[in-house]
Coordinates of C-alpha atoms in Angstrom, one line a residue:
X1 CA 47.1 -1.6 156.3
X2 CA 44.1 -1.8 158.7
X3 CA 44.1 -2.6 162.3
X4 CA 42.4 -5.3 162.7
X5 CA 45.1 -7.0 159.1
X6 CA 47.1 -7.0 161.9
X7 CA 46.1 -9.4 163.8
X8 CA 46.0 -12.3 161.2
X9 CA 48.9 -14.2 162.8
X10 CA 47.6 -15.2 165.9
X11 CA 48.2 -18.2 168.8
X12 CA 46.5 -21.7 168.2
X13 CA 46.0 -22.3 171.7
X14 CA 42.9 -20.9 172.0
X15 CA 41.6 -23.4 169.1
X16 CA 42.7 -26.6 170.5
X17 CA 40.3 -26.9 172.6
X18 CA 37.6 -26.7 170.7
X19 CA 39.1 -28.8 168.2
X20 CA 40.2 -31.4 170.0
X21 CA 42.5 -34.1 168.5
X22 CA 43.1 -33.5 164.7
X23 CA 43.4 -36.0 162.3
X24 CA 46.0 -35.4 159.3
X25 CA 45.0 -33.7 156.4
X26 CA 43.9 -35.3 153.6
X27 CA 45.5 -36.4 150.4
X28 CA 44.5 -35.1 146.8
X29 CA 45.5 -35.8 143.2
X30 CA 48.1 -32.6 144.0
X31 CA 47.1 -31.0 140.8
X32 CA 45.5 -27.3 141.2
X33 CA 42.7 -27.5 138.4
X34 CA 42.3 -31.4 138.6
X35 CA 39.3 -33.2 138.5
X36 CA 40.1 -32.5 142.5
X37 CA 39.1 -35.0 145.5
X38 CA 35.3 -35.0 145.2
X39 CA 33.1 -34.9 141.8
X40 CA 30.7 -32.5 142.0
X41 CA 27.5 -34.8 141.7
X42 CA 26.3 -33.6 145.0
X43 CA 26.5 -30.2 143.8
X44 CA 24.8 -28.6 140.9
X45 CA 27.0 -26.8 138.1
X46 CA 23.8 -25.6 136.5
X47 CA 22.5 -23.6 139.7
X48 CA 20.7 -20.4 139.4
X49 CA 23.8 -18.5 141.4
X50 CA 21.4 -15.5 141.3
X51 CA 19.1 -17.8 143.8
X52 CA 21.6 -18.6 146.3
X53 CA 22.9 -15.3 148.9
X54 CA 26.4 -15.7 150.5
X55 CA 28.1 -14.4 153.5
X56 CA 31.9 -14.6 153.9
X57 CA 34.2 -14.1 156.3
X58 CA 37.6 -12.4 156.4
X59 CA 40.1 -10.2 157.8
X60 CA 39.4 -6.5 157.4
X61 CA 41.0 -5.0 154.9
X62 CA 42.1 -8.4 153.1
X63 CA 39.5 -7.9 149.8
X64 CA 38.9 -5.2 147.5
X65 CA 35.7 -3.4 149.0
X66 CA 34.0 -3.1 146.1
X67 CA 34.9 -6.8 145.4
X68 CA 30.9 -7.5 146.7
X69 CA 29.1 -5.8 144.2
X70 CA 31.4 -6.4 141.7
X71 CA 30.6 -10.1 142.2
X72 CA 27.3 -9.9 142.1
X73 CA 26.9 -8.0 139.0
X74 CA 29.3 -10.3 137.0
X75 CA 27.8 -13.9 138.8
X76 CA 24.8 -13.2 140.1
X77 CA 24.9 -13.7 144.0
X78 CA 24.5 -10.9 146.4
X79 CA 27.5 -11.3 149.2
X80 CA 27.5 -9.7 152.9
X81 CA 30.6 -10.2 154.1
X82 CA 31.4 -10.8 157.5
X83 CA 34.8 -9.7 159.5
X84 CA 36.7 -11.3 161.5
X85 CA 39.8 -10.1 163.7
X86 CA 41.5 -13.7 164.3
X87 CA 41.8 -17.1 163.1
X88 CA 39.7 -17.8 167.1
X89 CA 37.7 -16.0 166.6
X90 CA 36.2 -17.5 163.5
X91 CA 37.1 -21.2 164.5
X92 CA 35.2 -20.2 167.5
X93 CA 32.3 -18.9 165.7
X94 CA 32.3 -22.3 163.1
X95 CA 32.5 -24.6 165.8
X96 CA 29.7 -23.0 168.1
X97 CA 26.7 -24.5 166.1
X98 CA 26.0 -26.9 163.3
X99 CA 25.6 -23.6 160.9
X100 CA 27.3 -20.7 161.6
X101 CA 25.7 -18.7 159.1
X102 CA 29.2 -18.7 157.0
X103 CA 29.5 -19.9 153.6
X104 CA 33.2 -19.0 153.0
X105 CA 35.6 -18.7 155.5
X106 CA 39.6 -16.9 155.1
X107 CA 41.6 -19.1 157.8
X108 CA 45.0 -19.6 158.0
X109 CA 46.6 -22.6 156.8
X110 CA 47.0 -24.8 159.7
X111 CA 43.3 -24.0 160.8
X112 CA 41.9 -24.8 157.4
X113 CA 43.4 -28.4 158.5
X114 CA 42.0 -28.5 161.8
X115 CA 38.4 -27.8 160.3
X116 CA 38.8 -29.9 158.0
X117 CA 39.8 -32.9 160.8
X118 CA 36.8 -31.7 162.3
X119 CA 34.7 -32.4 159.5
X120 CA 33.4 -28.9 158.8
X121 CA 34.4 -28.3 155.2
X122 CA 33.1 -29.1 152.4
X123 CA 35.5 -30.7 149.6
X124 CA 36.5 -28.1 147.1
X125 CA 35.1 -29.1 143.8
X126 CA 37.9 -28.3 141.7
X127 CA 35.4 -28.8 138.2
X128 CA 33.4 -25.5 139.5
X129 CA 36.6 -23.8 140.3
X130 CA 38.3 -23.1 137.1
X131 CA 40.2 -20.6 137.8
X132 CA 42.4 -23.0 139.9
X133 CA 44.4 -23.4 136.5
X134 CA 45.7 -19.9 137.9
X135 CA 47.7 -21.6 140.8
X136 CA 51.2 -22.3 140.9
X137 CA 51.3 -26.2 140.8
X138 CA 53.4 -26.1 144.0
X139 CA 50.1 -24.7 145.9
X140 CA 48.9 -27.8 145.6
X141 CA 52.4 -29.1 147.6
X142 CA 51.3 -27.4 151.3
X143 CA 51.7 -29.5 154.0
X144 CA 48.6 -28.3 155.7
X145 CA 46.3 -29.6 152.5
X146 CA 48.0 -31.0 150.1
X147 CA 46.2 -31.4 146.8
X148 CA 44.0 -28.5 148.2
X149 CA 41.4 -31.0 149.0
X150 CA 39.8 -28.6 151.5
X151 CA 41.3 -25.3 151.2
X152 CA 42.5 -22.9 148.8
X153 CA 45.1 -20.9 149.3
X154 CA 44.9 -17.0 148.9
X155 CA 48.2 -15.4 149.8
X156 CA 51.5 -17.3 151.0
X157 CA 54.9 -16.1 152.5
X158 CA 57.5 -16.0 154.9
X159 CA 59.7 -14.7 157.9
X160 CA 62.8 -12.9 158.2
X161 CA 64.7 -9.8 159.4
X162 CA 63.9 -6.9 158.7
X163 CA 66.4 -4.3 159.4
X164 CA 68.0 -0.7 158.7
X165 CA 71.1 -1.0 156.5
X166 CA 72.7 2.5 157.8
X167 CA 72.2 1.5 161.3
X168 CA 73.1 -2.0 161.4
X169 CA 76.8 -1.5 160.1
X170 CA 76.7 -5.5 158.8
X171 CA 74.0 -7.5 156.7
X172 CA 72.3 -10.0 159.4
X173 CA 72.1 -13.5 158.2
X174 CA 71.5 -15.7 161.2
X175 CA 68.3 -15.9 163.5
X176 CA 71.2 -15.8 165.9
X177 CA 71.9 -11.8 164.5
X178 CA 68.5 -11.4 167.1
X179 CA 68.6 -14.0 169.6
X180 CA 72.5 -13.0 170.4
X181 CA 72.7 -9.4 169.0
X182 CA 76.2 -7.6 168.2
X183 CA 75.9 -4.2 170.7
X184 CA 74.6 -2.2 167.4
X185 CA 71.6 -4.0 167.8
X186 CA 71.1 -5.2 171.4
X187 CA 68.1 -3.6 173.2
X188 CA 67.4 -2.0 169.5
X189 CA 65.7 -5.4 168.4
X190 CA 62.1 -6.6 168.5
X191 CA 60.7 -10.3 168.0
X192 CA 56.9 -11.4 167.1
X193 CA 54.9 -11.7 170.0
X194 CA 52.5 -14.1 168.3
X195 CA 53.3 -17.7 169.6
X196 CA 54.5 -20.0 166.7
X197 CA 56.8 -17.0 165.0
X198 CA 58.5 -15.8 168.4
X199 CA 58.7 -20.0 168.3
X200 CA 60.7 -19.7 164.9
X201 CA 63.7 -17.8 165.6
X202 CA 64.8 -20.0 168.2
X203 CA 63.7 -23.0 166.8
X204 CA 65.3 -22.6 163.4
X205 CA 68.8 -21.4 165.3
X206 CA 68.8 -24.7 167.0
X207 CA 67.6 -26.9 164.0
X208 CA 64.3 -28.0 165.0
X209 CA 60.9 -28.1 162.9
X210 CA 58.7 -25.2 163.7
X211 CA 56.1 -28.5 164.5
X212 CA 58.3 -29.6 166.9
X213 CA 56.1 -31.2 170.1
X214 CA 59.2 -32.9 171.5
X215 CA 59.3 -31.7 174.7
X216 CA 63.3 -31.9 175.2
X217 CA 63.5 -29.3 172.3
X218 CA 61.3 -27.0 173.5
X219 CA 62.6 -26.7 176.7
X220 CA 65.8 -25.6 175.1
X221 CA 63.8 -23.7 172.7
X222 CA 62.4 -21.4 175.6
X223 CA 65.6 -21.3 177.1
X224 CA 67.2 -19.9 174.4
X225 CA 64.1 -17.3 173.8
X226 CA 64.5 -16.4 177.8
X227 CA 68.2 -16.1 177.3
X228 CA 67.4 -13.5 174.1
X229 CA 64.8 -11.1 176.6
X230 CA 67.7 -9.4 177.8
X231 CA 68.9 -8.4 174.2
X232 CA 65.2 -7.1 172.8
X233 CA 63.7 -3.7 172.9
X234 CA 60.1 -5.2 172.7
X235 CA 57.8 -8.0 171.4
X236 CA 56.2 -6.2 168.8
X237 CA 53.7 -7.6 165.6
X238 CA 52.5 -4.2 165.0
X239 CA 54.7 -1.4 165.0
X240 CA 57.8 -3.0 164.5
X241 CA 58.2 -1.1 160.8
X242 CA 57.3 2.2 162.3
X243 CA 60.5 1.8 165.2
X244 CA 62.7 1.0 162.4
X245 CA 61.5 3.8 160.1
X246 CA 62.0 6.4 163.2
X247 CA 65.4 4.4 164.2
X248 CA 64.3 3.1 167.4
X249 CA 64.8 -0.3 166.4
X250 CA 67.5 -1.4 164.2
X251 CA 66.7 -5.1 163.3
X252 CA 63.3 -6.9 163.6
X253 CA 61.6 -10.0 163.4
X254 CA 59.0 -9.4 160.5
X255 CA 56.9 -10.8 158.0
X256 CA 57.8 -10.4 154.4
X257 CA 55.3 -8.1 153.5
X258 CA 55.1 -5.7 156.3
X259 CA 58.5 -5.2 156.0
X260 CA 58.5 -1.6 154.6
X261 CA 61.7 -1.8 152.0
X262 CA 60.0 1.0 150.2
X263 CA 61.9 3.3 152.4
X264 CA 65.2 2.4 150.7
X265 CA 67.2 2.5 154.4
X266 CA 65.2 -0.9 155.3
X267 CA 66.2 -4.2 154.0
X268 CA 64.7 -7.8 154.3
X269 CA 66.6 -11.2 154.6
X270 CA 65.7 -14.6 155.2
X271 CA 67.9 -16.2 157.6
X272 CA 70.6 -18.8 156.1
X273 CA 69.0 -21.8 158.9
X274 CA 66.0 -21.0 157.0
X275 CA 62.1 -20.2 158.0
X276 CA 58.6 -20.8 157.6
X277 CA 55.8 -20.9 154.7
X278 CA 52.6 -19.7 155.9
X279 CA 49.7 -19.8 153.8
X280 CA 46.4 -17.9 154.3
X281 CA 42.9 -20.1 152.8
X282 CA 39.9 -19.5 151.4
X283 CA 37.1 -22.7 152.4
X284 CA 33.6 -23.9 151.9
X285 CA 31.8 -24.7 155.2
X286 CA 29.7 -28.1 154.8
X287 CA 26.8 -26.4 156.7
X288 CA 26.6 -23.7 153.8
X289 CA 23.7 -24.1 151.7
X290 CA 24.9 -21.5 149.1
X291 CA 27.8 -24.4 147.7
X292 CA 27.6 -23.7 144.4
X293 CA 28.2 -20.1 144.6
X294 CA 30.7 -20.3 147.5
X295 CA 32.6 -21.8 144.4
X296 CA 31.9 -19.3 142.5
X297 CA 33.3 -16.9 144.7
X298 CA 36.5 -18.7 145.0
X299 CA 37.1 -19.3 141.5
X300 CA 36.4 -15.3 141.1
X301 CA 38.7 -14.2 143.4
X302 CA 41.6 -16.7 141.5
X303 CA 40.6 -14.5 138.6
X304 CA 43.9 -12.7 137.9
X305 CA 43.1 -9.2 137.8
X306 CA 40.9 -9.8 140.8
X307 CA 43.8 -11.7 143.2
X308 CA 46.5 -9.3 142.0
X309 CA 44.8 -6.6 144.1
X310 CA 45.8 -8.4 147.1
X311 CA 49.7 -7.9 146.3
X312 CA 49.5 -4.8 145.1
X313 CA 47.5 -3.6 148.2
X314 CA 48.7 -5.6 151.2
X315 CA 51.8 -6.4 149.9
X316 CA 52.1 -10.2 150.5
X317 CA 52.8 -12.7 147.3
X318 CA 50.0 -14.7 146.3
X319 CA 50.0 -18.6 144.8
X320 CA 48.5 -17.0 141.1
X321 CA 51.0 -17.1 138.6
X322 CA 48.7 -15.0 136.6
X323 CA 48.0 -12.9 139.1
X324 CA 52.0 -12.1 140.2
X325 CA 52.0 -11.4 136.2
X326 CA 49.8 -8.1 136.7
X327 CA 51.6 -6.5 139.3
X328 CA 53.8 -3.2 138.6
X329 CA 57.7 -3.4 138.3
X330 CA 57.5 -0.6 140.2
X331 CA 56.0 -2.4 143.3
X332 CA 58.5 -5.6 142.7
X333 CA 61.5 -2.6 142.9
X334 CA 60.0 -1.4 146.5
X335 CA 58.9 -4.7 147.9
X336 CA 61.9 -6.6 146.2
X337 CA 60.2 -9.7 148.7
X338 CA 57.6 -10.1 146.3
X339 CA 59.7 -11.5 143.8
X340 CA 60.6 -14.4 145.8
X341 CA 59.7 -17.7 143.1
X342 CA 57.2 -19.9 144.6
X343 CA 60.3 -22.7 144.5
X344 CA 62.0 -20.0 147.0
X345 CA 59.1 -19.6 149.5
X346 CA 58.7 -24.0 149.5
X347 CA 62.0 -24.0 151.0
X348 CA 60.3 -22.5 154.1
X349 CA 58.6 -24.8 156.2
X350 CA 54.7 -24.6 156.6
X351 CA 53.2 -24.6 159.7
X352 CA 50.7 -27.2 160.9
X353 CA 48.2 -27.8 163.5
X354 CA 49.6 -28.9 166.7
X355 CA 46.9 -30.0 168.3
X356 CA 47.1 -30.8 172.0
X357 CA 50.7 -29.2 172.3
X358 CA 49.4 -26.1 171.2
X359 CA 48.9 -25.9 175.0
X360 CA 52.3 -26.3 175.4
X361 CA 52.9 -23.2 173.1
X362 CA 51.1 -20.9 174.7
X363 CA 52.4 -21.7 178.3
X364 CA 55.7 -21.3 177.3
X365 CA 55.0 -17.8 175.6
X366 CA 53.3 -16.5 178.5
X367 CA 56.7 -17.5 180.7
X368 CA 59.1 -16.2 178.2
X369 CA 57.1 -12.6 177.9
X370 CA 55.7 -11.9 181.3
X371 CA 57.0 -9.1 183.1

């Protein structure tokens, strides 16, 4: 996995204030391959793709590299794509001027939202995406988008522990196995550093939404993450699967697929007071004049040979019941995660925009980590 994959997950805090206030997302028909929430009679279906040029932005390391010129020779447009290191710093870049220059954007879920508030996304037109049949018809249940009026989604998962079974001496089952650690694991433990997932242990162990603005809860929701410092070898998104590998750490806070079970010592649980859902999106900027092939794009990265790259690669599930088809039994034996049934991963909660208590958020994780 690249470097800069690793920084997918990161604070909304930065982004609230160029967003502003957001509005709620829209409704749809909630059908993945509908007729969708806009006709496409602004958009042509008989384009000349071959006329139009696209440039898309993503994480590095989150498409096939040869995906490009693969596109172009099966549909026609040349693509340049773009990267990106952060969901800020492509928010920042779409929200700097009326055209950015980007005709399709990879943005987590809760930003697709706030661009979409914002007015910066175009519609998907779900008649020029037919691949969308491909989705899992609870894709279309997200509470970021639901319908996928603006946004569809490209991979989707969730958080847990992550932990070495002959070190451990007991299977943890509780966000409380981190925030109050049995002495096998205290000062052997590490937590996400990035804001709404070092949120979600606490917040989960008390009951509270991972949206929670109320300020009540999240004072005992930092109290309860200051109270867990003491217990923590670090705050760690990165390396967190190396310290367990080498022993150092004995139990982390991960993400589903960068937990490395493939080394048969490491195991992966979701907590019994439950998690989140996060999703990762693919959207259409309204200031791109490419439209027509921005669709096409999208409907050829749903294709299923095409998406199943991303599990097979990166390890995280995608929303393509076709695509989850193609991958090796082998890969579902190591990465036992990816069998989670989208029905599984809906129990999670999804994250949404926070909008002005994002502020709030970030304060608090700059008191609970300094020093």
């Amino acid at each position: 996995m690249s470097g800069a994959l690793r920084f997918r997950h990161v604070s909304v805090a930065a982004t609230a204030a160029a967003l502003a206030l957001l509005l709620p997302a829209c409704g749809g028909d909630g059908r993945p391959g509908g007729s969708g929430p806009a006709a496409s009679a602004s958009l042509d279906p008989e384009a000349d793709l071959s006329k139009q040029r696209l440039t898309v932005s993503n994480w590095d390391g989150y498409l096939p590299e040869d995906l490009p010129t693969r596109f172009e020779s099966a549909v026609g447009p040349p693509v340049t794509v773009a990267k990106h290191s952060t969901n800020e710093e492509i928010v920042a870049k779409l929200t700097a001027s009326a055209d950015s220059g980007i005709d399709v954007a990879f943005v987590s879920g809760q930003y697709a939202q706030a661009l979409a508030a914002q007015g910066l996304l175009e519609p998907v037109h779900h008649d020029l995406v037919p691949h969308l049949k491909n989705l899992d018809p609870l894709a279309a249940r997200l509470a970021h988008d639901k319908g996928n009026v603006y946004s569809v989604p490209y991979t989707w998962g969730t958080t847990g522990l992550c932990y070495r079974k002959d070190l451990v001496g007991y299977t943890p089952d509780s966000w409380n196995d981190l925030l109050k650690p049995r002495a096998a694991v205290k000062g052997k433990a590490t937590m996400l550093k990035t804001e709404r997932w070092l949120f979600l242990p606490a917040q989960k162990a008390l009951g509270y939404s991972v949206n929670t603005t109320d300020e009540q809860q999240l004072a005992q929701v930092k109290e309860l993450l200051l109270t867990a410092k003491d217990g923590l070898l670090a705050y760690d998104d990165t390396t967190f699967g190396d310290r367990l590998k080498s022993g150092e750490a004995v139990l982390a806070e991960a993400w589903d697929g960068w937990c490395p079970t493939d080394d048969k010592r490491i195991g992966f649980v979701v907590p019994k007071e439950g998690s989140d859902l996060w999703t990762d999106t693919m959207v259409v900027l309204k200031s791109s004049k490419n439209k027509e092939a921005a669709h096409a794009f999208i409907d050829y990265v749903l294709d299923a040979k095409v998406h199943s790259w991303v599990a097979s690669n990166i390890f995280y599930k995608v929303p393509n019941t076709a695509a989850m088809a193609e991958l090796d039994p082998a890969l579902l034996k190591s990465y036992p995660a990816l069998t989670m049934t989208p029905e599984q991963l809906l129990k999670g909660e999804s994250a949404v925009d926070l909008g002005d208590a994002a502020t709030a958020y970030a304060r608090i994780v700059t008191e609970v980590t300094a020093g």
